[in-house]
Each structure stands twice: as C-alpha cells, then as structure tokens.
Amino acid sequence: MKWLACVLCTLIVTVAQAQAVYPAKPIRLVVPFPPAGATDILSRDLMQGLSARLGRQVIIDNRPGAAGAIGSEIVAKAAPDGYTLLMATTSTHSVEPTITPNLPYDAVKDFAPVCLVATSPNVLVVPVTLPVNSVKDLIALAKAKPGTLNYGSAGTGGIVHLTSEMFRFRTGIDIVHVPYKGTQLVVPDLISGQISMLFDNIVSAQPNLKTGKLKAIGITGLKRSPLMPDVPTIAESGVPGFEASTWFGVYAPRGTPPAIIDKLNRELVAVLQSADMRARLANLGADPVGTTPEGMAKTVAAETAKWAKVIHDANVKVE
Amino acid sequence: MIGQSLNDLWYGFGIALQPHNLMWSFFGVLVGNLIGVLPGMGALTAISMLLPLTYTMHPVPAILMLAGIFYGSQYGGAIGAILLNMPSHPPHAVTCLDGYPMTKAGKGGTALGITMIASFFAASFGIMVMIFASPLLVQIAFKFGPTEIFSIMLLGLLAGATMARGSPLKGVAITVVGLLIGIVGTDVNSGVQRFTYGIPELSDKVELVALALGMFGVADFLRSVNRTQFVGSETKVRLRDMRPSKAELKQAFFPMVRGTLIGTLFGAMPGTGPTITTFIAYAFERRVSKTPERFGHGALEGVAAPEAASHSKTQVDFIPTMSLGIPGDAVMALILGALLIQGIQPGPQLITEHADLFWGLIASFWVGNILLVILNVPLIGLWVKLLQVPFRYMYPAALFFIAVGVYSTNNSLFEIYEVLLFGVAGAILLALDFPVAPILLGYVLGPLVEENFRRALLLSRGDLTVFVTRPISAAFIGLCTLLILAQIFFAVRATMRKRREGLDAAAPPLSNVPGIE
C-alpha cells in the first residue's frame, strides 16, 4: 500500500506541476482543412503569435477531409489536457451539424469554446457585362426576368451556397444554383457571363476586380471592408440586417481544465490586439474578434440557429 | 502576335531563372534523370511520390519541378536502353533495338551523343510549337464554358480508351473502372455521398496519389519481384566518345527531323501514348530507309528518330493538358491533377490568368533541357553503377518512400491502406494483361465530364441541344462521332479480313470456320 501512495503522490505532484507550468510541451492545433487555404493561413499567422507568447511551439496539424469533419472528430476524441486544440469554422460547427446526418462528433457537447478569433465577410461580384451597378439594380433585374440569372457556388451545402440562398429568400428573387468545386472554378464562367453572380472571397476576388473583368456590388458583413471601402454592405443597399460571414474560432475538447482555457483565451486576445496581427488579418480580408469563451458559445449558438433557419427555409438537403 | 509571344517568353525566362524556381527545376530534372535510368521507376512513380511535397509550395516552382521530372526521365531512359539493353520504360524499348548493338560495336558513346542532340533538337522544336500555338488558344479562351469543356473531355476520354495498347475491349473496360473510382466521394451537384460506404475519408474522393502510386509503383514492384536481372556493364563512356563525326551527324539529321514531326503530331493528339509514338517513328524510319536491313544491327537512324519523337511529344503534350485540360497520357493526367490541387483550372484561360506559370514553364523547358545535356555527361557513369544496386535494397527503399509520400497527403494512415489495395489490384490487372494507364485517365476525366455535363444542362435549363448548337462544342462532338465510327469500321474490316483469310485457308473442311455449324 505504501508504494501505491507514493506513486499517487508523485502523480499528483507531477499533474499539479504540469498545470502550474502549462504549457509544458508543444501544443497541437488541428486545422481540419488542407494547407495553404484561408483557414490554414489564418491559423499559421495566429499561432506564430501565440507560440511567442506562451514560450512553447504551437504546431499546426492539417487533417483535411469531409468538410472539416475528420479533423474535428480527432479533437473531439482527444485527451482534454490543453495540448490538442481545433481551429473550427462556420462550416464545422454551425452548418455541418444541421446539414449532415451521422456527423462523427457533437459540435456542442464534445467541445469547450476557447476564443472566437476572427470573422471574414464575402463580396458579391457580378460580370462587368451585366447591366447592374448595385444590389438594388441586381434585385430589379432578377425580378424583371425571373429564372434567368444563375449564381455559382463552391458546392451544395457550403457557405457560398447558403449565403446565396439566404439572399434569394430575403429578396424574394428567382435565381438558379449552379454548383462548382470551388469559387475559383466559378470565375471563368462568371467572367464570360454564363454565371451572373457569386459571393466570392474578398482577397481572391481582387485581381479580377482590378483588371475590370468583374464588378463588386456588395459586402456580406455588417461593416464595409477596409480592403474596398467604396463597396457598400448588402445590409445598407436595401436588404436590412443581411449578414453572412465565416467565423474562425479555437476549441478544446470538452473537459479541459478551465484554468488552461482561461490562459489560452487571455493570450489569444492579446495576440489579436497587436498591430502586426491586425495588419496580417486585414490582408486576409478578416476582422479580428477575440471573445471570451462564454461569448464564443453565445455567438456560435446564434450562428448555428441562423444557418439552420436558412437551410430550413431554402429546403437545402444533403443525403 | 509573334512579337507578343517573344515578349512573353522573355518574361518567362525572367521567372524560370529566379534562383528559387531554377533550384526546383534543377531538382526535378536531376530526380527525373535518376528515375529514368532505374527500371520500373517511371516518371509516373516519381511524380506521384513528389506530389505531396508540392501542396505547400507555390504553384510555379511546383509545376516546374514536376515537368522537370517528366522530361528528365526521358533522357535517363535512353541511357539504360543504349548501354545496358534495359528499357526502363516502354517508350525506350525501341531504342534498345539499335542502341545496344551500337554499344556492343563500341559505338555506345556515339549513340548517346546522337540521342542527346536529337533530344535537344526535338524538345526545342516542341517548345517552339507550344509558344506559337498557345496565343491562338488565348483568342478563343472565354468561348469555353461548361458545354465546350464537356465535349472536349468526352473526346479525350474516348481517345484514351480506344487508343490504348492491346485489346480495345480491355482498354474500355479499364477506363470504366477508372470512371467508377472517380465517382467515389461527395457529388458536387447534390452533396450526396456516392460509394463511400459510410467511411468519412472517402467523402473527398479516392486519393489521386494513392491511386497512381498503387497502380504504377507498388503494382510494378510486386510484378518484378524475382524477375528483374541486373546486367553488369563495363562500359565506360568518355566525353570524347560522345561526339559524333560529321558523317554520322549527316546520317542522323533527317531521321531526327522526321522523328520530331511525328512526335509533335502525336503530342497534339490526346490519348496517344508515348510508346506508340516511338514505335511509329522507328517503323516509319525503317520504311523510308534505303537500307532497311541495317535496322536492328546498330543503325544510327533507329536511335535518332524514336528518341526525337519521344522528346517532341513530351513537350507538345503540355499543350492539350494546360490549355484544354485534356491530359495526353497518365503522366499528364497526374500533372493535371497537380494543377487542380493548386486551385488552377487548366483551360484556355490558364495562359492569361496564370501567365507566370505558363511562360515560366515554357522557359524552364529550355533551361532544363540545357541542364540535362550538361548533367548527362558526368552522370552517365554514376547512373550505370547505380543500376548494379541489387533489387533487394532498391525496391524496399522505394516502397518506403511511397508509404511516406502517401501518408503525407492527408497525414493519415487511411491513404496507406488505399495504396496497398490499389497496388495488389494493379498487380492482378497487370498479370491479366490489362493496361492500367486508362484507369488514371478515367479517374481524372470522368468527374470533369459529369460535372460539366450537368452544369451545362443547368445553364441551358435542361436543353440537350446546346452540345450541338454551340459551334465549338459541335465540332468536338463531331470528332467524337468520327472516332467511334472509325473504330467500328476498323473492327469490322479486321473481322471481315480474318474471316476471308480463314475461308481461303480452311476452304475444304468448311465446318472449321467459326460461325458455321
């Protein structure tokens, strides 16, 4: 019995020490999307700042697949010790739970929110040949010729598809969905005019906007983007309250000690406040947020409810 | 327009000669050269193995490197064929016929020298064709929508399936297998999971790298266990030996030109493999020769023509791949896949949208070919030594690299199981004499055909006539029809001839003729 007590004592002391000096070893951040994508670049920028503040390396582990479900599942089932974290997005925690049956994780019960780090709006672009110069013009044109305009998306059930469906439902226009395997693949058909509108990423839309092949007519966020201050928001162009941004947030597995979550939250918020990080996020077309863990839980719940309503209203089904 | 092309080419050289890009290009040709010499390790294996490395790279150096491997391996392939009578890849098998007799006659150096000159000449010609044909494609760039792309892809698929070596029935069957493998995953239009059997890893399609490495790498290794014999060679090649005499140059000049033209023609036609190209160049040379009896006993023409054809085809192959999105063969299908992974849609828009990539690639062809000529001189001796490394060391090492390469695509073990499965399946298919290359063609083109077909119908609101009312699309559909009709015609004529011969030969016992009884 004596030796057992000894072992237990040593264990308790080690655990206590480990917690006192968290992080005692490198931390793994699972990014459930492939390298070089928007989520990956944002994660890498942010984790560089976090590594510097924690004094321990945060390693990015890309686990792409199944719209983020594979990486999310890994974190949902990881040990809740603060050494495995997840960079979640609207897709993994606000859309997938509603749209995909048999998801291998529970977006609410399996995770403990840490910090909602950023949001990123999209921009509504149309070909330069389309005779519209504002969202109002576009709605008028769609109402004058119902069923003739096409919109492109990055796949059924994706955020671009749902944003377009929300736009269709809110404005009561009749437009046809043409899915692609990524927004960059829509662009050639958008330029040639076969596709009439696309909710595109603000950064990747820039080259074609600068050469005048496409026109930007509205931002999906509630604020204008610093990258293109002349483009009004859709909310201020006649669709009040229209808001569709992608959020990015860090989760830990459910059961992670609150002390660790608080520490991570403090450091992430500090990283987000640095001028350097703000400039980097602006280059990615993203706005820094930096909520408390409770704030993140509330925002994500509201987002999930919003997208669930769009999915229900527009009757989007994925089998 | 020519001025514009030259201007763009100048810009391309600026990109290709950036130290970073030059380094990857050099790395590519070096690996390619090495791989080319090794038996069973084709450009396909090498490109699939290095593909995961490119995921985190900028697209320009990534494609420069992959292309370097491709044409680098062509140089390497000729070395094994000429010096050791070992066709490391099928396209160079025909080079053995006259290359090895030349080595036995002590003229191996000359054969290599001529090969190098012919290769460089042919590659340069191919590059020129690429430079001047490409701007024409830009003019019609945005006329290519989903409707047109569907029609072109259909043509590529048909050409690939029907022109494969061996039995046409097996070619079609194996293309269908490729199409079925291509369907696995989430359907773009409806979001439905197809053939995934509830495995989340399969919802993003079967991994391209796992398929390619399994079918071509692992399958080949499994098949060549205890079969490959390494012939030692005491051949020493010095730079002095490689310089051909004036008479030899003169003798090789026209075969070289003819080989180049044949290669260019076949390169522009998607679906024609490199092996058939070199064989046709050799056969053609033999037919026009005044002394056909010398062929097979060390005729210089028999080395120059097929090697030139193989190189000009390699370069011209990039035109349909990059500017139309139709891969000419399995290697090109893989490069097409690499472009798609980088988020670059091959098509007529590629030249304007990714000018740095396109012109950088063209300029790098030249840089790479010059590097290869320089590299080959000191390295030939080394490569020959490497060929003497026993199978029991070389192939396990290669399998290890395959496993590492596949794992790193998604950082998951699932892909390793995939590569194992495809490896075993590939070995069985090879044993049954099925050509495996059309699988890759079906896998890459199938989903594109389906997607564009459905997209075109969405845009036309379900009107099927768009495929024949839009002129570009109609032209390609016409070509598809011609291809099928020609295939039927040849098949019918062949059976008729066989039957007639059968009748003539077996006239008395009538019951022996099939079909009568």
Coordinates of C-alpha atoms in Angstrom, one line a residue, chain A residues 47-308:
Chain A
M47 CA -0.2 30.5 -33.9
Q48 CA 3.1 32.2 -34.6
G49 CA 2.0 35.0 -32.3
L50 CA 0.6 32.6 -29.7
S51 CA 3.8 30.5 -29.7
A52 CA 5.9 33.6 -29.0
R53 CA 3.6 34.5 -26.0
L54 CA 3.4 31.0 -24.5
G55 CA 7.1 30.3 -24.9
R56 CA 6.2 26.9 -26.4
Q57 CA 5.7 25.9 -30.0
V58 CA 2.1 25.6 -31.3
I59 CA 2.3 23.0 -34.1
I60 CA -0.2 23.2 -37.0
D61 CA -1.6 19.7 -37.9
N62 CA -3.5 19.7 -41.1
R63 CA -6.2 17.0 -41.0
P64 CA -8.3 17.8 -44.0
G65 CA -11.3 15.8 -45.2
A66 CA -15.1 15.5 -45.2
A67 CA -15.7 19.3 -45.0
G68 CA -13.7 19.5 -41.8
A69 CA -15.4 16.6 -40.0
I70 CA -12.2 14.4 -39.9
G71 CA -10.1 17.0 -38.1
S72 CA -12.9 18.0 -35.8
E73 CA -13.5 14.4 -34.8
I74 CA -9.8 14.0 -33.9
V75 CA -10.1 16.9 -31.4
A76 CA -13.5 15.8 -30.1
K77 CA -11.9 12.5 -29.0
A78 CA -8.5 13.8 -27.9
A79 CA -7.4 14.0 -24.2
P80 CA -8.8 17.2 -22.6
D81 CA -5.3 18.3 -21.4
G82 CA -5.0 21.5 -23.3
Y83 CA -2.4 20.1 -25.7
T84 CA -4.8 19.4 -28.6
L85 CA -6.9 22.3 -29.9
L86 CA -9.1 22.8 -33.0
M87 CA -9.4 25.7 -35.4
A88 CA -13.1 25.5 -36.1
T89 CA -15.2 27.5 -38.7
T90 CA -18.8 28.2 -39.6
S91 CA -18.6 25.0 -41.7
T92 CA -17.5 22.6 -39.0
H93 CA -19.6 23.9 -36.1
S94 CA -22.5 26.0 -37.5
V95 CA -23.5 24.3 -40.8
E96 CA -22.4 20.7 -40.8
P97 CA -24.3 19.8 -37.5
T98 CA -27.6 20.8 -39.2
I99 CA -26.9 19.6 -42.7
T100 CA -25.0 16.3 -42.2
P101 CA -26.7 13.3 -40.6
N102 CA -24.4 10.9 -38.7
L103 CA -21.7 13.5 -38.0
P104 CA -19.0 11.7 -36.0
Y105 CA -18.9 14.5 -33.4
D106 CA -21.3 16.7 -31.5
A107 CA -20.5 20.3 -32.1
V108 CA -21.8 21.5 -28.7
K109 CA -21.3 18.5 -26.3
D110 CA -17.8 17.4 -27.4
F111 CA -16.1 20.8 -27.3
A112 CA -15.2 23.6 -24.9
P113 CA -15.0 27.0 -26.5
V114 CA -11.7 29.0 -26.1
C115 CA -11.9 32.1 -28.2
L116 CA -13.7 33.3 -31.4
V117 CA -10.7 34.8 -33.2
A118 CA -11.9 36.4 -36.4
T119 CA -14.8 36.7 -38.9
S120 CA -14.4 37.1 -42.6
P121 CA -17.1 38.5 -44.9
N122 CA -17.5 37.7 -48.6
V123 CA -18.1 40.1 -51.5
L124 CA -20.9 39.9 -54.1
V125 CA -19.3 40.1 -57.6
V126 CA -21.0 40.2 -61.0
P127 CA -19.5 40.2 -64.5
V128 CA -18.7 43.6 -66.0
T129 CA -21.1 42.9 -68.8
L130 CA -24.1 42.5 -66.5
P131 CA -26.0 45.9 -66.6
V132 CA -26.2 46.3 -62.8
N133 CA -24.1 48.6 -60.6
S134 CA -25.7 47.9 -57.2
V135 CA -27.5 45.3 -55.2
K136 CA -30.8 47.2 -55.9
D137 CA -30.1 47.0 -59.7
L138 CA -29.5 43.3 -59.4
I139 CA -32.7 42.7 -57.5
A140 CA -34.6 44.7 -60.0
L141 CA -33.1 42.8 -62.9
A142 CA -33.8 39.4 -61.3
K143 CA -37.4 40.5 -60.7
A144 CA -37.8 41.7 -64.2
K145 CA -36.5 38.4 -65.7
P146 CA -37.3 35.7 -63.2
G147 CA -35.5 32.4 -63.5
T148 CA -32.8 33.7 -66.0
L149 CA -29.9 34.6 -63.7
N150 CA -27.5 31.9 -62.4
Y151 CA -25.4 32.0 -59.3
G152 CA -22.3 30.0 -58.7
S153 CA -21.2 28.2 -55.5
A154 CA -18.5 26.1 -54.1
G155 CA -20.7 23.1 -53.7
T156 CA -24.1 22.2 -52.3
G157 CA -24.5 23.0 -48.6
G158 CA -21.3 25.1 -48.5
I159 CA -21.3 28.6 -47.1
V160 CA -21.4 30.3 -50.5
H161 CA -24.4 28.3 -51.5
L162 CA -26.2 29.1 -48.2
T163 CA -25.3 32.8 -48.4
S164 CA -26.8 32.9 -51.9
E165 CA -29.9 31.0 -50.7
M166 CA -30.3 33.5 -47.9
F167 CA -30.0 36.3 -50.4
R168 CA -32.6 34.7 -52.6
F169 CA -35.0 34.1 -49.8
R170 CA -34.7 37.5 -48.2
T171 CA -35.1 39.4 -51.5
G172 CA -37.7 37.0 -53.0
I173 CA -36.0 36.7 -56.3
D174 CA -35.8 33.7 -58.6
I175 CA -32.2 32.7 -59.4
V176 CA -30.7 29.3 -60.3
H177 CA -28.0 27.5 -58.4
V178 CA -25.0 26.2 -60.4
P179 CA -22.6 24.3 -58.1
Y180 CA -18.8 24.1 -58.7
K181 CA -15.9 22.5 -56.8
G182 CA -14.6 25.8 -55.5
T183 CA -15.2 29.5 -56.1
Q184 CA -12.0 29.9 -58.2
L185 CA -13.6 27.5 -60.7
V186 CA -16.7 29.7 -61.0
V187 CA -14.6 32.7 -62.0
P188 CA -14.0 31.9 -65.7
D189 CA -17.8 31.3 -66.3
L190 CA -18.5 34.4 -64.3
I191 CA -16.2 36.5 -66.5
S192 CA -17.8 35.1 -69.7
G193 CA -21.2 35.9 -68.3
Q194 CA -22.8 32.5 -68.2
I195 CA -22.9 32.9 -64.4
S196 CA -24.4 36.2 -63.2
M197 CA -23.3 36.4 -59.6
L198 CA -21.0 34.9 -57.0
F199 CA -20.3 35.5 -53.3
D200 CA -16.5 35.4 -53.5
N201 CA -13.7 35.7 -51.1
I202 CA -12.7 39.3 -50.7
V203 CA -8.9 38.6 -51.2
S204 CA -9.1 36.2 -54.2
A205 CA -11.6 38.5 -56.0
Q206 CA -9.2 41.4 -56.1
P207 CA -7.2 40.6 -59.3
N208 CA -10.3 40.4 -61.5
L209 CA -11.8 43.4 -59.9
K210 CA -8.6 45.4 -60.6
T211 CA -8.5 44.4 -64.2
G212 CA -12.1 45.3 -64.6
K213 CA -13.4 41.9 -65.6
L214 CA -15.7 41.7 -62.6
K215 CA -17.7 44.3 -60.5
A216 CA -18.1 44.3 -56.7
I217 CA -21.5 45.4 -55.7
G218 CA -21.9 44.4 -52.0
I219 CA -20.2 43.2 -48.9
T220 CA -21.8 40.4 -46.8
G221 CA -20.6 41.8 -43.5
L222 CA -22.3 44.4 -41.3
K223 CA -19.3 46.8 -41.8
R224 CA -17.6 47.8 -45.0
S225 CA -14.2 46.1 -45.7
P226 CA -11.0 48.1 -45.3
L227 CA -9.8 46.4 -48.4
M228 CA -12.5 48.0 -50.5
P229 CA -14.1 50.9 -48.6
D230 CA -16.1 52.1 -51.6
V231 CA -18.2 49.0 -51.8
P232 CA -21.4 49.3 -49.7
T233 CA -22.6 46.4 -47.5
I234 CA -25.6 44.5 -48.7
A235 CA -27.4 45.5 -45.5
E236 CA -27.2 49.2 -46.4
S237 CA -28.2 48.5 -50.0
G238 CA -31.8 47.6 -49.4
V239 CA -31.6 44.2 -47.6
P240 CA -31.6 45.4 -44.0
G241 CA -29.8 43.1 -41.5
F242 CA -28.3 40.9 -44.2
E243 CA -25.2 39.4 -42.7
A244 CA -23.2 36.3 -43.8
S245 CA -19.6 36.0 -42.6
T246 CA -17.4 33.0 -41.9
W247 CA -16.2 32.8 -38.3
F248 CA -13.0 31.2 -37.1
G249 CA -12.7 30.0 -33.5
V250 CA -10.4 27.9 -31.3
Y251 CA -12.0 24.9 -29.4
A252 CA -10.5 22.5 -26.9
P253 CA -12.0 19.1 -26.1
R254 CA -14.8 19.1 -23.6
G255 CA -13.4 18.6 -20.0
T256 CA -10.3 20.7 -20.5
P257 CA -9.5 22.4 -17.1
P258 CA -10.9 26.0 -17.0
A259 CA -7.5 27.4 -15.9
I260 CA -6.0 26.3 -19.2
I261 CA -8.8 27.6 -21.2
D262 CA -8.6 31.0 -19.5
K263 CA -4.9 31.2 -20.1
L264 CA -5.3 30.3 -23.8
N265 CA -8.1 32.8 -24.1
R266 CA -6.0 35.6 -22.5
E267 CA -3.0 35.0 -24.7
L268 CA -5.1 34.7 -27.9
V269 CA -6.9 38.0 -27.1
A270 CA -3.5 39.7 -26.5
V271 CA -2.2 38.3 -29.8
L272 CA -5.2 39.6 -31.7
Q273 CA -4.7 43.1 -30.2
S274 CA -1.2 43.5 -31.6
A275 CA -0.9 45.9 -34.6
D276 CA 1.1 43.4 -36.5
M277 CA -1.6 40.7 -36.3
R278 CA -4.3 43.2 -37.2
A279 CA -2.4 44.1 -40.3
R280 CA -2.0 40.5 -41.3
L281 CA -5.6 39.7 -40.8
A282 CA -6.6 42.7 -42.8
N283 CA -4.5 41.3 -45.7
L284 CA -6.6 38.1 -45.4
G285 CA -9.8 40.1 -45.6
A286 CA -10.6 39.0 -42.0
D287 CA -11.7 41.1 -39.0
P288 CA -10.2 40.3 -35.6
V289 CA -12.7 39.5 -32.9
G290 CA -11.3 38.0 -29.6
T291 CA -14.3 37.0 -27.5
T292 CA -14.4 35.3 -24.0
P293 CA -15.2 31.6 -24.0
E294 CA -18.8 32.4 -23.0
G295 CA -19.0 35.0 -25.7
M296 CA -17.9 32.4 -28.3
A297 CA -20.5 29.9 -27.1
K298 CA -23.2 32.5 -27.5
T299 CA -22.1 33.7 -30.9
V300 CA -21.7 30.2 -32.3
A301 CA -25.2 29.2 -31.0
A302 CA -26.7 32.3 -32.7
E303 CA -24.8 31.5 -36.0
T304 CA -26.0 27.9 -35.9
A305 CA -29.6 28.9 -35.4
K306 CA -29.3 31.5 -38.3
W307 CA -27.9 28.9 -40.7
A308 CA -30.4 26.2 -39.6

